[in-house]
Amino acid sequence: MHAPRHFLQFKDFTLAEFEYLFERTRWIKERFKRYEKYWPLEDRTLVMIFEKASTRTRLSFEAGMHQLGGAAIYLNTRDSQLGRGEPVEDAAQVISRMSDAVMIRTFEQGIVERFAGHSRVPVINGLTNEYHPCQILADIYTFIEHRGSIKGRTIAWIGDSNNVCNTWLQAAEVFDFNVHVSTPPGYEVEPERAGLYGTGHYEEFGDPMDAARDADLVTTDVWTSMGFEAENEARRRAFEDWQVDADMMRVAKKEAVFMHCLPAHRGEEVSADVIDGPQSVVWDEAENRLHSQKALLEFLLLGKVES
Ligand code: CP
Ligand code: NVA
């Protein structure tokens, strides 16, 4: 048995593979919009393990698997043995003998790595404390749909250097674009945790306005990620000046788009007039989770297919 491919962090795939995935995403999306049945994953099963809450990730994987002719099974920590201390390695052995792919949303990246190390089938990271690769897969596809190639562009990341930020930074090294990051003091990027090669594709700015200046894309995320709720109050104070608002969008390029992985808190990390305004592409971004992950599932389960 040869080792399966996994998607545990963004840099697990090459630029050529992402380009292939985007081509397939476009094809799968167009067919889906025309109500044309496409069932390449008939009789295949995806197991989805959630140790944190989700709307988009669960829905897009579950609906996507059904739309490809397969089935999806939802497990969570509360009502499976996972929450009662069964070793991750044992769970991986068993779950991967009964399914064709596994998606995991959990806490430390080490958990998905250990699971993948003992899995017979592809494992997809559906968000960890460190990374959210499926999100950036959809985000870059969305950017390209709206604005064309992302190579050489400037992405402004405003706020917490969290899992979504780390994944943008990895993606910058793969796609050769620049990320201008602005975080409050004490919340700066940790390059090692972000898993960077250090190719100089990001720059940090003390003032979020400087990070947003002339950007092609301005993006942010919640001030407190899942699992860090105890820090909520301290973060609310620290991040006060890191809201993406109309003034910040004004210093970005005129044709800049705004993205947010969602769920969003209007009045905290983003003002209502920005997220609900004309530059916002957040609903396309959310929808593209579905199409891009269908391409990902197809690739991991079937390899490259002819369009
Ligand atoms: N963006 C995202 O992953 O959303 P959910 O937490 O709802 O899955
Ligand atoms: N950074 C957020 C993303 C949610 C989709 C979190 O981890 O909670």
Coordinates of C-alpha atoms and ligand atoms in Angstrom, one line a residue:
M1 CA 0.0 0.0 0.0
H2 CA 1.5 3.3 -1.0
A3 CA 1.2 6.3 1.3
P4 CA -1.8 8.5 0.6
R5 CA -1.6 12.2 -0.2
H6 CA -2.9 14.6 2.5
F7 CA -3.7 18.3 2.6
L8 CA -2.6 19.2 6.1
Q9 CA -1.1 22.6 5.4
F10 CA -1.1 24.8 2.3
K11 CA 2.5 24.0 1.3
D12 CA 1.7 20.3 1.0
F13 CA 0.7 21.1 -2.6
T14 CA 2.8 22.6 -5.4
L15 CA 1.8 25.6 -7.5
A16 CA 1.2 23.3 -10.5
E17 CA -1.2 21.2 -8.4
F18 CA -3.1 24.3 -7.2
E19 CA -3.4 25.5 -10.8
Y20 CA -4.8 22.1 -11.7
L21 CA -7.2 22.3 -8.7
F22 CA -8.5 25.7 -9.8
E23 CA -9.1 24.4 -13.4
R24 CA -11.1 21.6 -11.9
T25 CA -12.9 23.9 -9.5
R26 CA -14.0 26.0 -12.5
W27 CA -15.2 23.0 -14.4
I28 CA -17.0 21.5 -11.4
K29 CA -18.6 24.8 -10.5
E30 CA -19.9 25.4 -14.0
R31 CA -21.4 21.9 -14.3
F32 CA -23.0 22.3 -10.9
K33 CA -24.6 25.6 -11.9
R34 CA -26.1 23.9 -15.0
Y35 CA -27.6 21.2 -12.7
E36 CA -25.5 18.5 -14.5
K37 CA -25.0 15.4 -12.5
Y38 CA -21.4 14.6 -11.8
W39 CA -20.8 11.5 -9.6
P40 CA -17.1 10.5 -9.8
L41 CA -17.2 9.6 -6.1
E42 CA -20.1 7.2 -6.1
D43 CA -19.8 4.7 -3.2
R44 CA -17.0 6.8 -1.6
T45 CA -17.3 8.0 2.0
L46 CA -15.8 11.0 3.7
V47 CA -15.6 11.0 7.5
M48 CA -15.7 14.5 9.0
I49 CA -14.3 14.8 12.6
F50 CA -15.2 18.1 14.4
E51 CA -13.6 19.0 17.7
K52 CA -14.7 22.7 17.1
A53 CA -17.9 24.3 15.8
S54 CA -18.5 24.9 12.1
T55 CA -21.1 26.0 9.6
R56 CA -19.3 26.5 6.3
T57 CA -16.7 23.7 6.6
R58 CA -19.3 21.1 7.6
L59 CA -21.8 22.2 5.0
S60 CA -19.4 22.5 2.1
F61 CA -17.8 19.1 2.7
E62 CA -21.0 17.3 3.4
A63 CA -23.0 18.9 0.5
G64 CA -19.9 18.6 -1.8
M65 CA -19.5 14.9 -1.1
H66 CA -23.2 14.2 -1.8
Q67 CA -23.1 16.3 -5.0
L68 CA -20.1 14.1 -6.2
G69 CA -22.2 11.0 -5.6
G70 CA -20.6 10.0 -2.3
A71 CA -21.6 10.1 1.3
A72 CA -20.3 12.1 4.3
I73 CA -20.4 11.0 8.0
Y74 CA -20.2 13.6 10.8
L75 CA -18.4 12.7 14.0
N76 CA -17.8 15.1 16.9
T77 CA -15.8 14.9 20.1
R78 CA -18.9 14.9 22.3
D79 CA -20.6 11.7 21.1
S80 CA -17.7 9.6 19.8
Q81 CA -14.9 7.9 21.6
L82 CA -12.6 10.7 20.5
G83 CA -13.7 12.8 23.4
R84 CA -13.1 10.0 25.9
G85 CA -9.4 9.6 25.3
E86 CA -9.1 7.0 22.5
P87 CA -5.6 7.5 21.1
V88 CA -5.6 9.5 17.8
E89 CA -3.4 6.8 16.2
D90 CA -6.0 4.1 17.0
A91 CA -8.9 6.3 15.8
A92 CA -7.0 6.8 12.5
Q93 CA -6.4 3.1 12.0
V94 CA -10.1 2.3 12.5
I95 CA -11.7 5.3 10.7
S96 CA -9.5 5.0 7.7
R97 CA -10.4 1.3 7.2
M98 CA -14.1 2.2 6.9
S99 CA -13.8 5.3 4.7
D100 CA -12.1 6.8 1.7
A101 CA -11.1 10.2 3.1
V102 CA -11.1 12.0 6.4
M103 CA -11.5 15.7 7.2
I104 CA -10.5 16.9 10.7
R105 CA -11.1 20.2 12.5
T106 CA -9.3 20.2 15.8
F107 CA -6.9 22.0 18.1
E108 CA -3.1 21.4 17.6
Q109 CA -1.7 20.7 14.2
G110 CA 0.1 17.8 15.8
I111 CA -3.2 16.0 16.1
V112 CA -3.9 16.0 12.3
E113 CA -0.3 15.1 11.6
R114 CA -0.5 12.1 14.0
F115 CA -3.8 11.0 12.5
A116 CA -2.4 11.3 9.0
G117 CA 0.6 9.2 10.0
H118 CA -1.7 6.3 10.8
S119 CA -4.3 6.7 8.1
R120 CA -4.7 4.5 5.1
V121 CA -6.7 7.3 3.3
P122 CA -6.1 11.0 2.5
V123 CA -6.6 13.4 5.5
I124 CA -7.7 17.0 5.0
N125 CA -7.1 19.7 7.6
G126 CA -10.5 21.4 8.1
L127 CA -8.9 24.0 10.5
T128 CA -6.4 23.7 13.3
N129 CA -5.0 26.3 15.7
E130 CA -2.2 26.8 13.3
Y131 CA -3.7 26.5 9.8
H132 CA -6.8 26.6 7.6
P133 CA -5.7 25.5 4.2
C134 CA -9.1 24.8 2.7
Q135 CA -10.1 28.4 3.4
I136 CA -7.2 29.9 1.5
L137 CA -7.7 27.4 -1.4
A138 CA -11.2 29.0 -1.8
D139 CA -9.9 32.5 -1.1
I140 CA -7.3 32.5 -3.8
Y141 CA -9.7 30.9 -6.3
T142 CA -12.2 33.7 -5.4
F143 CA -9.5 36.4 -5.9
I144 CA -8.6 35.0 -9.3
E145 CA -12.3 34.8 -10.3
H146 CA -12.7 38.5 -9.5
R147 CA -9.3 40.0 -10.3
G148 CA -7.2 37.5 -12.3
S149 CA -3.7 36.2 -11.4
I150 CA -2.6 36.7 -7.7
K151 CA 1.1 36.6 -8.6
G152 CA 2.9 39.8 -7.5
R153 CA -0.2 41.2 -5.8
T154 CA -0.4 42.7 -2.3
I155 CA -2.6 41.2 0.3
A156 CA -3.2 43.2 3.5
W157 CA -3.8 41.1 6.5
I158 CA -5.2 43.2 9.4
G159 CA -5.6 41.7 12.9
D160 CA -4.6 38.5 14.6
S161 CA -1.7 36.4 13.2
N162 CA -3.9 33.3 13.5
N163 CA -4.5 30.1 11.5
V164 CA -5.9 31.9 8.5
C165 CA -3.1 34.5 8.5
N166 CA -0.5 31.7 8.7
T167 CA -2.0 30.0 5.7
W168 CA -2.0 33.2 3.7
L169 CA 1.7 33.5 4.5
Q170 CA 2.4 30.0 3.3
A171 CA 0.3 30.6 0.2
A172 CA 2.3 33.8 -0.6
E173 CA 5.5 31.6 -0.9
V174 CA 3.7 29.2 -3.2
F175 CA 2.0 31.7 -5.4
D176 CA 4.6 34.5 -5.2
F177 CA 2.5 37.4 -3.8
N178 CA 3.2 39.7 -0.9
V179 CA 1.4 39.9 2.4
H180 CA 1.4 43.1 4.4
V181 CA 0.6 42.1 7.9
S182 CA -0.5 44.5 10.7
T183 CA -1.2 43.0 14.2
P184 CA -1.3 44.7 17.6
P185 CA 2.0 44.4 19.6
G186 CA 2.3 41.0 21.2
Y187 CA 0.3 39.3 18.4
E188 CA 2.9 39.3 15.7
V189 CA 3.6 36.6 13.1
E190 CA 5.6 33.6 14.4
P191 CA 7.4 32.4 11.3
E192 CA 8.2 29.0 12.6
R193 CA 4.6 28.4 13.8
A194 CA 3.4 29.6 10.4
G195 CA 5.7 27.0 8.7
L196 CA 7.4 29.4 6.4
Y197 CA 10.5 28.8 4.2
G198 CA 11.5 32.4 4.8
T199 CA 11.4 33.6 1.2
G200 CA 10.6 37.2 2.2
H201 CA 7.0 37.2 1.0
Y202 CA 5.6 39.2 3.9
E203 CA 6.2 42.4 5.7
E204 CA 5.0 43.6 9.1
F205 CA 3.5 47.1 9.7
G206 CA 2.8 48.7 13.1
D207 CA 0.0 50.9 11.6
P208 CA -2.8 48.9 9.9
M209 CA -3.3 51.9 7.5
D210 CA 0.2 51.3 6.2
A211 CA -0.5 47.6 5.6
A212 CA -3.7 48.4 3.7
R213 CA -2.1 51.1 1.5
D214 CA -2.2 50.1 -2.2
A215 CA -3.3 46.6 -1.4
D216 CA -5.2 44.5 -4.0
L217 CA -7.0 42.6 -1.3
V218 CA -7.8 43.5 2.3
T219 CA -8.7 40.7 4.6
T220 CA -9.1 40.0 8.3
D221 CA -10.6 37.5 10.8
V222 CA -12.1 37.4 14.3
W223 CA -10.0 38.8 17.1
T224 CA -10.4 35.6 19.1
S225 CA -10.2 32.3 17.4
M226 CA -11.9 29.1 18.7
G227 CA -10.0 27.6 21.6
F228 CA -8.7 31.0 22.8
E229 CA -12.0 32.3 24.4
A230 CA -10.3 32.9 27.7
E231 CA -8.4 35.7 26.1
N232 CA -11.5 37.4 24.7
E233 CA -11.5 40.5 26.9
A234 CA -7.8 41.2 26.6
R235 CA -8.0 40.8 22.9
R236 CA -10.9 43.1 22.5
R237 CA -8.9 45.9 24.1
A238 CA -5.7 45.1 22.2
F239 CA -7.3 44.9 18.8
E240 CA -9.6 48.0 19.1
D241 CA -7.6 49.9 16.4
W242 CA -7.4 47.0 14.0
Q243 CA -10.8 47.2 12.5
V244 CA -11.1 47.2 8.7
D245 CA -13.3 50.2 8.0
A246 CA -14.1 52.5 5.1
D247 CA -11.1 54.7 5.8
M248 CA -8.8 51.7 5.6
M249 CA -10.4 50.5 2.3
R250 CA -9.9 54.0 0.9
V251 CA -6.1 53.7 1.1
A252 CA -6.1 50.3 -0.6
K253 CA -6.3 50.2 -4.4
K254 CA -9.6 51.5 -5.9
E255 CA -10.4 48.0 -7.2
A256 CA -9.3 46.2 -4.0
V257 CA -11.6 43.5 -2.7
F258 CA -12.5 42.7 0.9
M259 CA -12.5 39.1 2.2
H260 CA -13.3 37.5 5.5
C261 CA -13.4 33.7 6.1
L262 CA -16.5 34.2 8.3
P263 CA -18.2 34.1 10.8
A264 CA -17.6 37.9 11.2
H265 CA -18.3 40.3 14.0
R266 CA -19.5 43.6 12.6
G267 CA -18.2 46.5 14.7
E268 CA -15.1 44.5 15.8
E269 CA -12.7 43.3 13.1
V270 CA -14.7 44.8 10.3
S271 CA -17.3 47.6 10.0
A272 CA -20.7 46.8 8.6
D273 CA -20.3 49.2 5.7
V274 CA -17.2 47.3 4.5
I275 CA -18.4 43.7 4.8
D276 CA -21.8 44.6 3.4
G277 CA -20.3 47.1 0.9
P278 CA -19.5 46.9 -2.8
Q279 CA -15.9 45.8 -2.4
S280 CA -16.8 42.8 -0.3
V281 CA -16.8 39.4 -2.0
V282 CA -17.4 37.4 1.2
W283 CA -20.5 35.4 -0.1
D284 CA -18.6 34.3 -3.2
E285 CA -15.7 33.4 -1.0
A286 CA -18.0 31.3 1.2
E287 CA -19.6 29.6 -1.8
N288 CA -16.3 28.8 -3.3
R289 CA -15.5 26.6 -0.3
L290 CA -17.9 24.1 -1.8
H291 CA -16.5 24.1 -5.4
S292 CA -12.8 24.2 -4.5
Q293 CA -13.2 21.4 -1.9
K294 CA -15.0 19.2 -4.4
A295 CA -12.0 19.6 -6.7
L296 CA -9.8 18.8 -3.7
L297 CA -11.7 15.6 -2.9
E298 CA -11.7 14.5 -6.5
F299 CA -7.9 15.0 -6.7
L300 CA -7.2 13.2 -3.4
L301 CA -9.4 10.3 -4.2
L302 CA -9.0 9.9 -8.0
G303 CA -5.8 11.7 -8.9
K304 CA -5.7 13.9 -12.0
V305 CA -8.7 13.4 -14.3
E306 CA -9.4 14.7 -17.8
S307 CA -11.8 17.6 -18.0
Ligands
CP1 N1 -14.7 29.8 7.5 C1 -15.0 28.7 8.1 O1 -14.3 27.8 8.1 O2 -16.3 28.7 8.6 P1 -16.9 27.6 9.6 O3 -16.2 27.8 11.0 O4 -18.4 28.0 9.7 O5 -16.7 26.2 9.1
NVA2 N1 -9.6 32.0 13.1 C1 -10.9 31.5 13.2 C2 -11.4 31.0 11.9 C3 -12.8 30.4 11.9 C4 -13.3 29.9 10.6 C5 -10.9 30.4 14.3 O1 -10.0 29.6 14.3 O2 -11.9 30.4 15.1

